[in-house]
């Protein structure tokens, strides 16, 4: 491994927006909660020798990142629901690399994170982006030229414009590289007027004068299941989100314990208060039918609500969903890997997920996710079986 190396991440805001919105909620409601996260190599990728050394160095470099005065102003002006106390906290926040453990056994790596939830919540996305970028760099993967990437992104966003849909960029965690991510955002900003509506990456939202997009992730509900039980996880998660944001950031994630279970607790109050729901697993058309049926049952015009689709999207999938939803319900799309890692090499298939939590000086409790797609379940078989039994899921 060369002694001279370049720092890959240069901004503390180079992260998904929902990590910061959840962090504010955790600080306010669960400041003593501890968590553990684990890297899952879904694609069975083979890592080059000494990969763990390069990753360790890149993570250690993150210790110097801090919120700049300009970044703080951007958040204050753009995100009024992030209060001054939280912004002052973020200004003083520093990554602690000791919270991250990395090992390598042959061509496989193990990455684990442990610590207070309000501190460790920011690690997941940047570590995944580092794993992805270093993987391609150390493998010497050939990739498209800057001009080709720009033209490809231009063609994509212009196709979405003709389709009449709005697109947000959600691709930080599995991007080909930071430089490639910038190219994509430059093209989206230049050619996507009226179609490109923002990015989940807060740093790039600031650089490209657009808005950061996101609300909460599965871990918000996974923690609530550990603290309040599987039956109360969705209701308490939503209740606490409302307590913190009072109607802002109103897109609810529905598939932590399957959409069917979610809608049992998404009552009329939540259905009216939240602007809509996000689809992240399972058949998008079947999901659409369930959402519309739920709003009809609540006496709500589905056309006043929105579904954000964000599950492994490409043009063909977006086109099919858009035609199906036309005049039925509001829609928008969050596209990730297909925008930020369509550079030639096959995109990586990996996740980092919360595996355990210690809610409040209690015992460590395993957490799981039961998405609408069996292959996206995470957690031990024992706990998955227990959750399915309690929630009466076949």
CSV table of C-alpha atoms in Angstrom, one decimal:
chain,number,residue,atom,x,y,z
A,1,UNK,CA,0.0,0.0,0.0
A,2,UNK,CA,1.6,3.4,-1.0
A,3,UNK,CA,2.6,5.7,1.8
A,4,UNK,CA,1.2,8.7,0.0
A,5,UNK,CA,-2.6,8.6,-0.3
A,6,UNK,CA,-5.3,11.1,-1.1
A,7,UNK,CA,-8.1,11.8,1.4
A,8,UNK,CA,-11.4,10.5,-0.2
A,9,UNK,CA,-14.0,12.2,1.9
A,10,UNK,CA,-13.6,16.0,2.4
A,11,UNK,CA,-16.9,17.1,4.0
A,12,UNK,CA,-18.9,15.9,7.0
A,13,UNK,CA,-22.0,16.5,5.0
A,14,UNK,CA,-21.0,13.9,2.4
A,15,UNK,CA,-23.7,11.6,3.7
A,16,UNK,CA,-27.4,10.9,3.2
A,17,UNK,CA,-29.8,13.5,4.6
A,18,UNK,CA,-31.9,11.1,6.6
A,19,UNK,CA,-28.8,10.3,8.8
A,20,UNK,CA,-28.8,13.8,10.1
A,21,UNK,CA,-32.6,14.0,10.5
A,22,UNK,CA,-32.6,10.7,12.4
A,23,UNK,CA,-29.6,11.9,14.4
A,24,UNK,CA,-31.5,14.9,15.7
A,25,UNK,CA,-34.3,12.6,16.7
A,26,UNK,CA,-32.0,10.2,18.5
A,27,UNK,CA,-30.3,13.1,20.4
A,28,UNK,CA,-33.6,14.4,21.5
A,29,UNK,CA,-35.3,11.2,22.5
A,30,UNK,CA,-32.7,8.4,22.9
A,31,UNK,CA,-29.4,10.0,23.9
A,32,UNK,CA,-28.2,7.0,25.9
A,33,UNK,CA,-29.1,4.3,23.4
A,34,UNK,CA,-26.2,2.1,22.1
A,35,UNK,CA,-26.2,0.2,18.8
A,36,UNK,CA,-24.1,-2.2,16.7
A,37,UNK,CA,-23.9,-2.3,12.9
A,38,UNK,CA,-22.5,-4.9,10.6
A,39,UNK,CA,-21.3,-4.9,7.0
A,40,UNK,CA,-23.1,-7.6,4.8
A,41,UNK,CA,-21.4,-8.6,1.6
A,42,UNK,CA,-24.6,-9.6,-0.3
A,43,UNK,CA,-22.8,-9.9,-3.6
A,44,UNK,CA,-20.1,-12.2,-2.3
A,45,UNK,CA,-17.5,-9.8,-3.7
A,46,UNK,CA,-13.8,-10.8,-3.5
A,47,UNK,CA,-11.7,-8.0,-2.0
A,48,UNK,CA,-8.0,-7.5,-2.9
A,49,UNK,CA,-5.2,-8.2,-0.5
A,50,UNK,CA,-4.7,-5.5,2.1
A,51,UNK,CA,-8.0,-3.9,1.3
A,52,UNK,CA,-8.6,-3.5,5.1
A,53,UNK,CA,-5.5,-1.4,5.4
A,54,UNK,CA,-6.7,1.1,2.7
A,55,UNK,CA,-10.2,1.2,4.3
A,56,UNK,CA,-8.7,1.7,7.8
A,57,UNK,CA,-6.7,4.6,6.5
A,58,UNK,CA,-9.6,6.2,4.8
A,59,UNK,CA,-11.8,5.9,7.9
A,60,UNK,CA,-9.1,7.3,10.1
A,61,UNK,CA,-8.9,10.3,7.8
A,62,UNK,CA,-12.5,11.1,8.6
A,63,UNK,CA,-11.5,12.1,12.2
A,64,UNK,CA,-10.6,15.6,11.0
A,65,UNK,CA,-13.9,16.3,9.3
A,66,UNK,CA,-16.0,19.0,10.8
A,67,UNK,CA,-19.0,21.2,10.0
A,68,UNK,CA,-17.8,24.5,8.4
A,69,UNK,CA,-19.5,27.8,8.9
A,70,UNK,CA,-20.8,27.8,5.4
A,71,UNK,CA,-22.2,24.3,5.8
A,72,UNK,CA,-23.9,25.3,9.0
A,73,UNK,CA,-25.5,28.3,7.3
A,74,UNK,CA,-26.7,26.1,4.5
A,75,UNK,CA,-28.4,23.8,6.9
A,76,UNK,CA,-29.9,26.6,8.9
A,77,UNK,CA,-31.3,28.3,5.8
A,78,UNK,CA,-32.4,25.2,3.9
A,79,UNK,CA,-33.6,23.0,6.8
A,80,UNK,CA,-35.5,25.1,9.4
A,81,UNK,CA,-36.7,21.9,11.2
A,82,UNK,CA,-33.0,21.2,12.2
A,83,UNK,CA,-32.9,23.3,15.4
A,84,UNK,CA,-30.1,25.5,16.6
A,85,UNK,CA,-29.2,23.2,19.4
A,86,UNK,CA,-28.7,20.3,16.9
A,87,UNK,CA,-26.7,22.5,14.5
A,88,UNK,CA,-24.4,23.5,17.4
A,89,UNK,CA,-24.0,19.9,18.3
A,90,UNK,CA,-23.1,19.0,14.7
A,91,UNK,CA,-20.6,21.8,14.6
A,92,UNK,CA,-18.8,20.1,17.5
A,93,UNK,CA,-19.2,16.5,16.3
A,94,UNK,CA,-16.2,14.6,15.2
A,95,UNK,CA,-16.0,11.0,13.9
A,96,UNK,CA,-14.3,8.6,16.3
A,97,UNK,CA,-12.6,5.9,14.1
A,98,UNK,CA,-12.2,3.7,17.2
A,99,UNK,CA,-16.0,3.0,16.9
A,100,UNK,CA,-15.2,1.1,13.6
A,101,UNK,CA,-13.5,-2.4,13.6
A,102,UNK,CA,-12.2,-3.8,10.3
A,103,UNK,CA,-10.7,-7.2,9.7
A,104,UNK,CA,-9.8,-9.2,6.6
A,105,UNK,CA,-9.7,-12.9,6.1
A,106,UNK,CA,-8.5,-13.9,2.7
A,107,UNK,CA,-10.7,-12.1,0.2
A,108,UNK,CA,-13.4,-11.2,2.7
A,109,UNK,CA,-13.7,-8.2,5.0
A,110,UNK,CA,-15.6,-7.8,8.2
A,111,UNK,CA,-16.6,-4.3,9.3
A,112,UNK,CA,-18.5,-3.6,12.5
A,113,UNK,CA,-19.5,-0.4,14.3
A,114,UNK,CA,-20.4,0.0,18.0
A,115,UNK,CA,-21.2,2.9,20.2
A,116,UNK,CA,-23.8,5.4,21.2
A,117,UNK,CA,-26.5,5.6,18.6
A,118,UNK,CA,-26.4,9.4,18.2
A,119,UNK,CA,-22.7,9.2,17.4
A,120,UNK,CA,-22.5,6.0,15.3
A,121,UNK,CA,-25.5,6.8,13.1
A,122,UNK,CA,-23.4,8.8,10.7
A,123,UNK,CA,-21.0,6.0,9.8
A,124,UNK,CA,-23.0,3.7,7.5
A,125,UNK,CA,-23.3,5.7,4.3
A,126,UNK,CA,-19.7,7.1,4.1
A,127,UNK,CA,-18.2,3.7,5.0
A,128,UNK,CA,-20.2,2.1,2.2
A,129,UNK,CA,-19.1,4.8,-0.3
A,130,UNK,CA,-15.5,4.2,0.8
A,131,UNK,CA,-15.7,0.4,0.4
A,132,UNK,CA,-17.2,0.9,-3.1
A,133,UNK,CA,-14.7,3.5,-4.3
A,134,UNK,CA,-11.6,1.6,-2.9
A,135,UNK,CA,-12.9,-1.6,-4.3
A,136,UNK,CA,-12.8,-0.3,-7.9
A,137,UNK,CA,-9.6,1.7,-7.3
A,138,UNK,CA,-7.6,-1.2,-5.9
A,139,UNK,CA,-9.0,-3.6,-8.5
A,140,UNK,CA,-7.9,-1.1,-11.2
A,141,UNK,CA,-11.4,-1.3,-12.7
A,142,UNK,CA,-11.8,0.3,-16.1
A,143,UNK,CA,-14.6,2.8,-16.3
A,144,UNK,CA,-16.4,5.3,-18.6
A,145,UNK,CA,-14.8,8.6,-19.5
A,146,UNK,CA,-16.0,11.8,-17.9
A,147,UNK,CA,-17.6,12.8,-21.2
A,148,UNK,CA,-19.4,9.4,-21.6
A,149,UNK,CA,-20.7,9.6,-18.0
A,150,UNK,CA,-22.0,13.2,-18.6
A,151,UNK,CA,-23.7,12.2,-21.8
A,152,UNK,CA,-25.2,9.0,-20.3
A,153,UNK,CA,-26.6,11.0,-17.3
A,154,UNK,CA,-27.9,13.7,-19.7
A,155,UNK,CA,-29.8,11.1,-21.7
A,156,UNK,CA,-31.3,9.6,-18.6
A,157,UNK,CA,-32.6,12.8,-17.1
A,158,UNK,CA,-33.9,14.0,-20.5
A,159,UNK,CA,-35.8,10.7,-20.8
A,160,UNK,CA,-37.3,11.2,-17.4
A,161,UNK,CA,-38.3,14.7,-18.4
A,162,UNK,CA,-40.2,13.4,-21.4
A,163,UNK,CA,-41.9,10.9,-19.1
A,164,UNK,CA,-43.1,13.8,-17.0
A,165,UNK,CA,-41.8,12.5,-13.7
A,166,UNK,CA,-39.6,14.1,-11.0
A,167,UNK,CA,-36.3,12.5,-10.0
A,168,UNK,CA,-34.1,12.8,-6.9
A,169,UNK,CA,-30.6,11.3,-6.7
A,170,UNK,CA,-30.1,8.7,-3.9
A,171,UNK,CA,-26.8,7.1,-4.9
A,172,UNK,CA,-24.1,8.0,-2.3
A,173,UNK,CA,-23.6,4.6,-0.6
A,174,UNK,CA,-22.8,2.6,-3.7
A,175,UNK,CA,-21.3,5.2,-6.0
A,176,UNK,CA,-18.4,4.4,-8.3
A,177,UNK,CA,-16.4,7.3,-6.8
A,178,UNK,CA,-16.8,10.7,-5.4
A,179,UNK,CA,-15.6,12.2,-8.6
A,180,UNK,CA,-18.1,10.3,-10.6
A,181,UNK,CA,-20.8,11.4,-8.2
A,182,UNK,CA,-19.9,15.0,-8.9
A,183,UNK,CA,-20.1,14.4,-12.7
A,184,UNK,CA,-23.5,12.9,-12.3
A,185,UNK,CA,-24.8,15.8,-10.2
A,186,UNK,CA,-23.3,18.4,-12.6
A,187,UNK,CA,-25.2,16.7,-15.5
A,188,UNK,CA,-28.5,16.4,-13.5
A,189,UNK,CA,-28.3,20.1,-12.5
A,190,UNK,CA,-27.4,21.2,-16.1
A,191,UNK,CA,-29.9,19.2,-18.1
A,192,UNK,CA,-32.6,18.3,-15.5
A,193,UNK,CA,-34.4,21.5,-15.0
A,194,UNK,CA,-38.0,20.8,-13.8
A,195,UNK,CA,-37.2,17.1,-13.5
A,196,UNK,CA,-34.3,16.8,-11.1
A,197,UNK,CA,-35.5,18.0,-7.7
A,198,UNK,CA,-32.7,17.2,-5.3
A,199,UNK,CA,-30.3,14.7,-3.8
A,200,UNK,CA,-30.0,12.7,-0.7
A,201,UNK,CA,-26.4,13.8,-0.3
A,202,UNK,CA,-26.3,17.0,1.8
A,203,UNK,CA,-22.8,18.0,0.7
A,204,UNK,CA,-23.7,17.8,-3.0
A,205,UNK,CA,-27.0,19.5,-2.4
A,206,UNK,CA,-25.1,22.5,-1.0
A,207,UNK,CA,-22.6,22.5,-3.9
A,208,UNK,CA,-25.3,22.3,-6.5
A,209,UNK,CA,-27.8,24.7,-4.9
A,210,UNK,CA,-30.6,22.1,-4.6
A,211,UNK,CA,-32.3,20.6,-1.6
A,212,UNK,CA,-31.3,17.6,0.4
A,213,UNK,CA,-34.0,14.9,0.4
A,214,UNK,CA,-34.8,12.3,3.0
A,215,UNK,CA,-36.7,11.5,6.2
A,216,UNK,CA,-35.9,8.3,8.1
A,217,UNK,CA,-34.5,4.8,7.4
A,218,UNK,CA,-35.3,1.2,8.5
A,219,UNK,CA,-33.1,1.6,11.6
A,220,UNK,CA,-35.5,4.1,13.1
A,221,UNK,CA,-38.2,1.4,13.3
A,222,UNK,CA,-35.8,-1.4,14.0
A,223,UNK,CA,-34.7,0.4,17.2
A,224,UNK,CA,-38.4,1.0,18.2
A,225,UNK,CA,-39.1,-2.7,17.8
A,226,UNK,CA,-36.3,-3.5,20.3
A,227,UNK,CA,-37.5,-0.9,22.8
A,228,UNK,CA,-41.3,-1.2,22.4
A,229,UNK,CA,-41.9,-4.6,20.8
A,230,UNK,CA,-42.6,-5.6,17.2
A,231,UNK,CA,-46.3,-4.8,17.4
A,232,UNK,CA,-45.7,-1.2,18.6
A,233,UNK,CA,-42.6,-0.5,16.4
A,234,UNK,CA,-44.3,1.3,13.5
A,235,UNK,CA,-46.8,3.3,15.7
A,236,UNK,CA,-44.1,4.4,18.2
A,237,UNK,CA,-41.7,5.2,15.4
A,238,UNK,CA,-44.2,7.4,13.6
A,239,UNK,CA,-45.4,9.0,16.9
A,240,UNK,CA,-41.8,10.0,17.8
A,241,UNK,CA,-41.1,11.3,14.3
A,242,UNK,CA,-44.1,13.6,14.6
A,243,UNK,CA,-43.0,14.6,18.1
A,244,UNK,CA,-39.7,15.8,16.7
A,245,UNK,CA,-40.7,17.2,13.3
A,246,UNK,CA,-44.3,18.3,13.8
A,247,UNK,CA,-45.5,17.6,10.3
A,248,UNK,CA,-42.2,18.3,8.4
A,249,UNK,CA,-40.4,15.5,6.6
A,250,UNK,CA,-43.6,13.7,6.0
A,251,UNK,CA,-42.8,10.6,3.9
A,252,UNK,CA,-43.1,7.4,6.0
A,253,UNK,CA,-41.0,4.3,5.3
A,254,UNK,CA,-43.5,1.4,5.3
A,255,UNK,CA,-41.6,-1.9,4.8
A,256,UNK,CA,-39.5,-2.5,7.9
A,257,UNK,CA,-41.9,-5.2,9.0
A,258,UNK,CA,-43.8,-5.5,5.7
A,259,UNK,CA,-46.3,-3.0,4.3
A,260,UNK,CA,-49.3,-5.0,5.4
A,261,UNK,CA,-48.2,-4.8,9.1
A,262,UNK,CA,-47.4,-1.1,8.6
A,263,UNK,CA,-50.9,-0.2,7.4
A,264,UNK,CA,-52.5,-1.8,10.4
A,265,UNK,CA,-51.1,1.0,12.5
A,266,UNK,CA,-51.0,3.8,9.9
A,267,UNK,CA,-54.4,5.1,11.1
A,268,UNK,CA,-56.4,8.1,10.0
A,269,UNK,CA,-54.3,10.6,12.0
A,270,UNK,CA,-51.0,9.3,10.6
A,271,UNK,CA,-52.5,8.9,7.1
A,272,UNK,CA,-53.7,12.6,7.1
A,273,UNK,CA,-50.6,14.0,8.8
A,274,UNK,CA,-47.9,12.3,6.6
A,275,UNK,CA,-47.6,13.4,3.0
A,276,UNK,CA,-47.1,9.9,1.7
A,277,UNK,CA,-45.0,6.8,1.9
A,278,UNK,CA,-41.8,5.4,0.5
A,279,UNK,CA,-41.5,2.2,-1.4
A,280,UNK,CA,-38.3,0.3,-0.9
A,281,UNK,CA,-39.0,-3.4,-1.6
A,282,UNK,CA,-41.4,-5.8,-3.3
A,283,UNK,CA,-43.6,-5.3,-6.3
A,284,UNK,CA,-44.1,-1.6,-6.8
A,285,UNK,CA,-47.5,-2.0,-8.6
A,286,UNK,CA,-48.9,-4.2,-5.9
A,287,UNK,CA,-47.6,-1.7,-3.3
A,288,UNK,CA,-49.4,1.1,-5.2
A,289,UNK,CA,-52.7,-0.8,-5.0
A,290,UNK,CA,-52.2,-1.4,-1.3
A,291,UNK,CA,-51.5,2.3,-0.7
A,292,UNK,CA,-54.5,3.5,-2.7
A,293,UNK,CA,-56.8,1.0,-1.0
A,294,UNK,CA,-55.6,2.1,2.4
A,295,UNK,CA,-56.2,5.8,1.7
A,296,UNK,CA,-59.7,5.0,0.3
A,297,UNK,CA,-60.4,3.1,3.5
A,298,UNK,CA,-59.4,6.2,5.5
A,299,UNK,CA,-61.6,8.4,3.3
A,300,UNK,CA,-58.6,10.2,1.8
A,301,UNK,CA,-58.2,11.1,-1.9
A,302,UNK,CA,-55.0,9.2,-2.8
A,303,UNK,CA,-54.3,11.9,-5.4
A,304,UNK,CA,-53.5,14.2,-2.5
A,305,UNK,CA,-50.7,11.9,-1.3
A,306,UNK,CA,-47.4,10.8,-2.8
A,307,UNK,CA,-45.4,7.6,-3.1
A,308,UNK,CA,-41.7,7.9,-3.3
A,309,UNK,CA,-40.3,4.9,-5.2
A,310,UNK,CA,-36.7,4.1,-4.4
A,311,UNK,CA,-36.1,0.4,-5.0
A,312,UNK,CA,-33.4,-0.4,-7.6
A,313,UNK,CA,-34.8,1.8,-10.2
A,314,UNK,CA,-34.0,2.2,-13.9
A,315,UNK,CA,-35.8,3.9,-16.8
A,316,UNK,CA,-37.9,0.8,-17.7
A,317,UNK,CA,-39.1,0.3,-14.1
A,318,UNK,CA,-39.8,4.1,-13.7
A,319,UNK,CA,-41.8,4.1,-16.9
A,320,UNK,CA,-43.9,1.1,-15.9
A,321,UNK,CA,-44.7,2.6,-12.5
A,322,UNK,CA,-45.4,6.1,-13.9
A,323,UNK,CA,-48.0,4.7,-16.4
A,324,UNK,CA,-49.6,2.6,-13.7
A,325,UNK,CA,-49.9,5.4,-11.2
A,326,UNK,CA,-51.1,8.1,-13.7
A,327,UNK,CA,-54.0,10.0,-12.2
A,328,UNK,CA,-54.2,7.6,-9.3
A,329,UNK,CA,-51.7,9.0,-6.8
A,330,UNK,CA,-48.8,11.4,-6.6
A,331,UNK,CA,-45.4,9.9,-7.4
A,332,UNK,CA,-41.7,10.8,-7.4
A,333,UNK,CA,-38.6,8.7,-7.8
A,334,UNK,CA,-35.3,8.4,-5.9
A,335,UNK,CA,-32.7,6.8,-8.1
A,336,UNK,CA,-29.4,5.6,-6.6
A,337,UNK,CA,-27.0,3.2,-8.1
A,338,UNK,CA,-28.3,3.4,-11.7
A,339,UNK,CA,-27.2,7.1,-11.7
A,340,UNK,CA,-24.0,7.0,-9.6
A,341,UNK,CA,-22.5,3.6,-10.5
A,342,UNK,CA,-23.3,3.1,-14.1
A,343,UNK,CA,-19.7,3.6,-15.1
A,344,UNK,CA,-18.9,0.2,-16.6
A,345,UNK,CA,-18.0,-2.2,-13.8
A,346,UNK,CA,-20.8,-4.1,-12.1
A,347,UNK,CA,-22.1,-2.2,-9.0
A,348,UNK,CA,-21.5,-3.7,-5.6
A,349,UNK,CA,-24.3,-5.4,-3.7
A,350,UNK,CA,-23.7,-4.7,-0.1
A,351,UNK,CA,-25.3,-3.1,3.0
A,352,UNK,CA,-24.5,-2.0,6.5
A,353,UNK,CA,-27.3,-2.7,8.9
A,354,UNK,CA,-28.0,-2.3,12.6
A,355,UNK,CA,-27.8,-5.7,14.2
A,356,UNK,CA,-28.3,-5.0,17.9
A,357,UNK,CA,-29.3,-2.2,20.2
A,358,UNK,CA,-29.2,-1.4,23.9
A,359,UNK,CA,-32.1,1.0,24.3
A,360,UNK,CA,-31.6,2.5,27.7
A,361,UNK,CA,-29.1,0.7,30.1
A,362,UNK,CA,-31.0,-2.5,29.2
A,363,UNK,CA,-29.8,-5.8,27.8
A,364,UNK,CA,-28.5,-5.9,24.2
A,365,UNK,CA,-31.4,-6.9,21.9
A,366,UNK,CA,-31.1,-8.2,18.3
A,367,UNK,CA,-32.9,-6.2,15.7
A,368,UNK,CA,-34.3,-7.4,12.3
A,369,UNK,CA,-35.9,-6.1,9.2
A,370,UNK,CA,-38.8,-7.9,7.4
A,371,UNK,CA,-39.1,-6.2,4.1
A,372,UNK,CA,-41.7,-6.9,1.4
A,373,UNK,CA,-38.9,-8.9,-0.5
A,374,UNK,CA,-37.7,-12.0,1.3
A,375,UNK,CA,-34.1,-11.5,0.1
A,376,UNK,CA,-33.9,-8.2,1.9
A,377,UNK,CA,-34.7,-9.6,5.3
A,378,UNK,CA,-31.9,-9.0,7.8
A,379,UNK,CA,-31.3,-10.5,11.2
A,380,UNK,CA,-31.0,-14.0,12.7
A,381,UNK,CA,-33.4,-16.7,11.8
A,382,UNK,CA,-34.4,-17.1,15.4
A,383,UNK,CA,-35.5,-13.4,15.7
A,384,UNK,CA,-37.0,-13.3,12.2
A,385,UNK,CA,-39.2,-16.4,13.2
A,386,UNK,CA,-40.2,-14.7,16.5
A,387,UNK,CA,-41.2,-11.5,14.7
A,388,UNK,CA,-43.2,-13.3,12.1
A,389,UNK,CA,-45.0,-15.3,14.9
A,390,UNK,CA,-45.8,-12.1,16.9
A,391,UNK,CA,-46.9,-10.1,13.8
A,392,UNK,CA,-48.8,-13.1,12.3
A,393,UNK,CA,-46.8,-13.0,9.1
A,394,UNK,CA,-46.8,-16.2,7.0
